[in-house]
Amino acid sequence: MHRARIALQASTRTGNTERFASWLLNKPQAAAATVYANRPKSSTAAEPFLNGSSSAYVETMYNNWLSDPNSVHASWDAFFRNATNGAQPGVAYTPPPNLAPYSKNEVPLTSLVPASGGMPSISAGSPINEKIIDDHLAVQAIIRSYQSRGHLVARLDPLGISTGDPSSSGDWHGGLRAFASEVVIRQHVRFDEADMDRVFKLPSTTFIGEKEKALPLREILNRLEQAYCNNIGIEFMFINSLEQCNWIRQRMEPPNVTKMSNDQKRLILARLTRSTGFENFLAKKWSSEKRFGLEGCEILIPAMKQVIDTSTRLGVESIIMGMPHRGRLNVLANVCRKPLHQLFTQFAGLEAEDDGSGDVKYHLGTYIERLNRVTNKNIRLAVCANPSHLEAVDPVVQGKTRAEQFYRGDNEGKKVMSILLHGDAAFAGQGVVFETMHLSDLPAYTTHGTVHIVANNQIGFTTDPRHSRSSAYCTDVARVVNAPIFHVNSDNPEAVMHVCNVAAEWRATFHKDVVIDIVSYRRNGHNEVDEPMFTQPLMYQKIRKTKPVLEKYADQLITEGVVTAEEVKDVKDKYEKICEDAYNQAKQETHIKYKDWLDSPWSGFFEGKDPLKMSTTGVVEETLVHIGKRFSSPPPNAAEFEIHKGLLRILKARMEMVENRTVDWALAEAMAFGSLLKEGIHVRLSGEDVERGTFSHRHHVLHHQKVDKATYCPLAHLYPDQAPYTVCNSSLSEYGVLGFEVGYSVTNPNALVLWEAQFGDFNNVAQCIIDQFISSGQAKWVRQSGIVLLQPHGMEGMGPEHSSARLERFLQMSADDPDYMPPESPDYEVRQLHDCNWIVANCSSPASLFHILRRQIALPFRKPLILMTPKSLLRHPECKSTFDDMVEGTTFRRLIPEEGPAAQNPSNVRKVAFCSGRVYYDLLKQRREKNLEKDIAIVRLEQISPFPYDQIKAEIAKYPNAQLVWSQEEHKNMGSWSYIEPRFRTLLQNQKHIRPMSRSQTGGWFSQLFGKAEAPQSDQTGPHTEAVPRTISYNGRATAASPATGSKAAHNKELRNLLEEFCVL
Ligand SMILES: Cc1ncc(C[n+]2csc(CCOP(=O)(O)OP(=O)(O)O)c2C)c(N)n1
Ligand SMILES: [Mg+2]
């Protein structure tokens, strides 16, 4: 690009006014221009069509034409022009091309005649006419070229080092720019210097003329050059809306659009002083601390503030932001105005006062409510906490924004908006950016426009753009959603502010995404201890010679007489004093509080609550019946609403279940949702194909078979005053959509937010959200979330990729200590839940599903719930519950004990099989077939983590003579085995260390727990150190690399082996 500019300048003539257009000159054409001179003039009076009655009319027309040529029909215009130019009688009249009015983009033929005298007539077929037409078309093409491709030669790089050298191998961005001067301009242009003063009519697709309808070519080019090739490069011509394109042209093309008032200039300078001063202060006080400073892109702070000012002025009250490491502390300090002493305490290495393991300072979030002094309006600013994983926070911010819009009833995004900041390398490299962009216009996911700001320092850690992306710009991903992209040189603060204003107005007008690409540089290494000269020596030589933008801009304003040097110094000193005072205040602090860094505090939720008191989850039967019936009925206007016959059958079967007081999986889920909706809890279920359900079991949205888009959602119409129910098919994305729902879930605790994986396997595409936000979010950021992950899981012979939700991974990330058994207490369940990082469950019964979903809201805090969900069980005749399991007084059963014949005579039971999930039904069948119902007890763990030690202990004690096994259908290195095995061991071993006791004291409890054979023979008091605890053995598939076999035969064989082993006594 830079090279292209130099080449361009070298070919210019003297002075600025000519420079812009010299490359348009094409010498051989010059002769043609002289041909047109000195044509004879003629009189209109000799025209054959004139007669007595028409002449008065013609005279009126003529007088009108004289005062304004546009006031008469084009044909009259042509006629008068030709006539006054001396056309012979009968020749001056030119029939109009058609009588219809000109469409917007057509240029009337007459207007092609040059306004200056001595030009040719335009009678049909004349070669001269073609030249005029061609010239006008060429000018139009030039205008269009500037609009489309001017950005390619715009001066965007403050370092001026994007060379544009096509010979430099691999640097095709540069190559593209060198080529651009040809592409942008020369392909269309064959003008002589003499043509530069010719006036050309401007098409309706440009606004460079402001009120002028025509301009000399020289001025046209000058203005285009200013608008499109100066310090702003705009990409917008791919937008498929003329209205939107014109909107942008109107704001970018008129001369002097970037001009600022002196007050505005002083404000920019003041903000730039703070932005620069903050980094300088940190560098001075903590020179070797990593802070990922903003130096080189200090303009980011004034830019963000400008977007916020303009948006606030246009009605926005709450802004949710997501950003990476670069300049984050500066944003917190100077955009959010987070108290500086709180920021500085983060450098002091203090211990936290509250729970949690914390995070590094450049990941923390914040929430501030304050007055915007520029607009004098109250504003809420939140920066979401985020992990190191670049761009992962994007969908989370969008989900949070959407939720806030939802709760405020801001259906058009007029009050709440998001701003996403990006690094250049991450914006181009991370796929989640694309996934997030694709949510931007989906009805259930849109946030009605996001302002994206790229702090484009032209480097990613140590990697140059030519090695980090294949696209011309780091922002190309935004083109997929028709977002306009404004590239702007960071060293022109006024241009940056103009672009920020336009971007904010765009968002407020069209409610669509927009990108501001601030092309800047990174003054230091990737962080403050890195040496950038190792890898970018030339770039950094240039950077060392480049003055900081603050200095440049201050000099500019001093020269312009806007500020004095003393004022500049004064503002700088004042800010340094503010920092110094905060620094001293921070030194007084002895602790930090993680709560100070929350991005959306749930005010009122925790207050006055017993942290260990859970509400009940059973509901009155009447509620179950009401929801069940509504859920099983066609729409109220059934006569007009034709639903599919198959669905009618499903509804009928549902109704029969309700009448029989039974529920299957889908009905239990609907009853959980419905009862929460009744209680005023908003429920949102999102994921791929969730409306129907991957396995065609849910059918929450009924579709009219004859009318397009006519749908009915029964759960949204259960009660007149119920909370809103949202069920929405998502885009085919896991990372983006799960991130979105996490963001949604953290906004308001009084909502049940669920994300369903199509098959559990696909959750690993969203692994980053699971690891970085769901599993660890509370520990890092005291950020609670009650999100539910529904993950179809089960070995049903469907092959490697449709079997496993990777239960083992979730269990492995459960933070409860396998060697520690919490002491028993009446609130054991809720205490464990309080202390865990998430809940992992693999329920086997619809009632369990009902209760565990409701328990999410009954808890006095929020925890993520990872739920393995069934596939074949959705239709399994035995996988049913009754209303008795769900009515008032019933609760979630973490463990379902054996209730059959084995439980009647427990001492005769020879084996207790503990299991979880769908394998229970296989075991049940096998036991029945082998007639072992008295010999084998089957105990189901409906909740695996936190581990229900208390209830398992009781079950073990119940069967003193039985061997203990864990039966699972997953392979041995998968499923629950590696989680439950050490915990069983702890449970079984720990008992002998709890307290020494005598047989008489225990009343046989010891032997029950440890088994007869191992029980100590002595009746003496004292510790039973010699006791050998019972153990649990494994019953399931062998280890494997792949979660499941692709062969049905192998699958069946594995299952047979598992079941046969289960029966061995
Ligand atoms: C997903 C992910 N991959 C790799 C990294 C390691 N990393 C941290 S910063 C960085 C470079 C980022 O470059 P850019 O996006 O241009 O931001 P800049 O640091 O230049 O502001 C990398 C690769 C990361 N944080 N996240
Ligand atoms: Mg970068």
XYZ file of C-alpha atoms in Angstrom, residues 319-321 328-329 331-333 335-339 342-343 363-369 380-386 400 594-601 781 783:
40
model
C -23.463 -1.545 27.141
C -21.938 -4.976 27.497
C -18.399 -5.361 26.351
C -7.941 -4.246 29.143
C -6.798 -2.508 32.304
C -10.473 0.090 29.356
C -11.490 -0.716 32.915
C -9.828 2.431 34.180
C -13.786 3.637 29.763
C -15.584 2.049 32.706
C -13.960 4.318 35.266
C -13.339 1.461 37.632
C -11.756 2.929 40.766
C -8.948 -1.314 42.907
C -7.011 -1.814 39.704
C -9.035 -11.291 32.450
C -11.301 -9.835 35.087
C -14.679 -8.352 34.403
C -16.405 -5.377 35.875
C -19.743 -3.680 36.182
C -20.241 0.031 36.649
C -23.266 2.244 36.687
C -24.395 0.867 32.788
C -21.169 -0.562 31.519
C -20.154 -4.185 31.906
C -16.979 -5.854 30.725
C -17.379 -9.624 30.794
C -14.672 -11.632 32.461
C -12.968 -13.843 29.937
C -25.685 -11.660 27.994
C -13.282 -10.994 43.733
C -16.784 -9.641 44.012
C -15.489 -6.226 42.970
C -14.873 -7.711 39.546
C -18.256 -9.257 38.820
C -19.692 -8.351 35.441
C -23.339 -8.672 36.422
C -24.122 -8.791 40.113
C -14.729 -14.937 38.640
C -19.612 -15.843 38.437
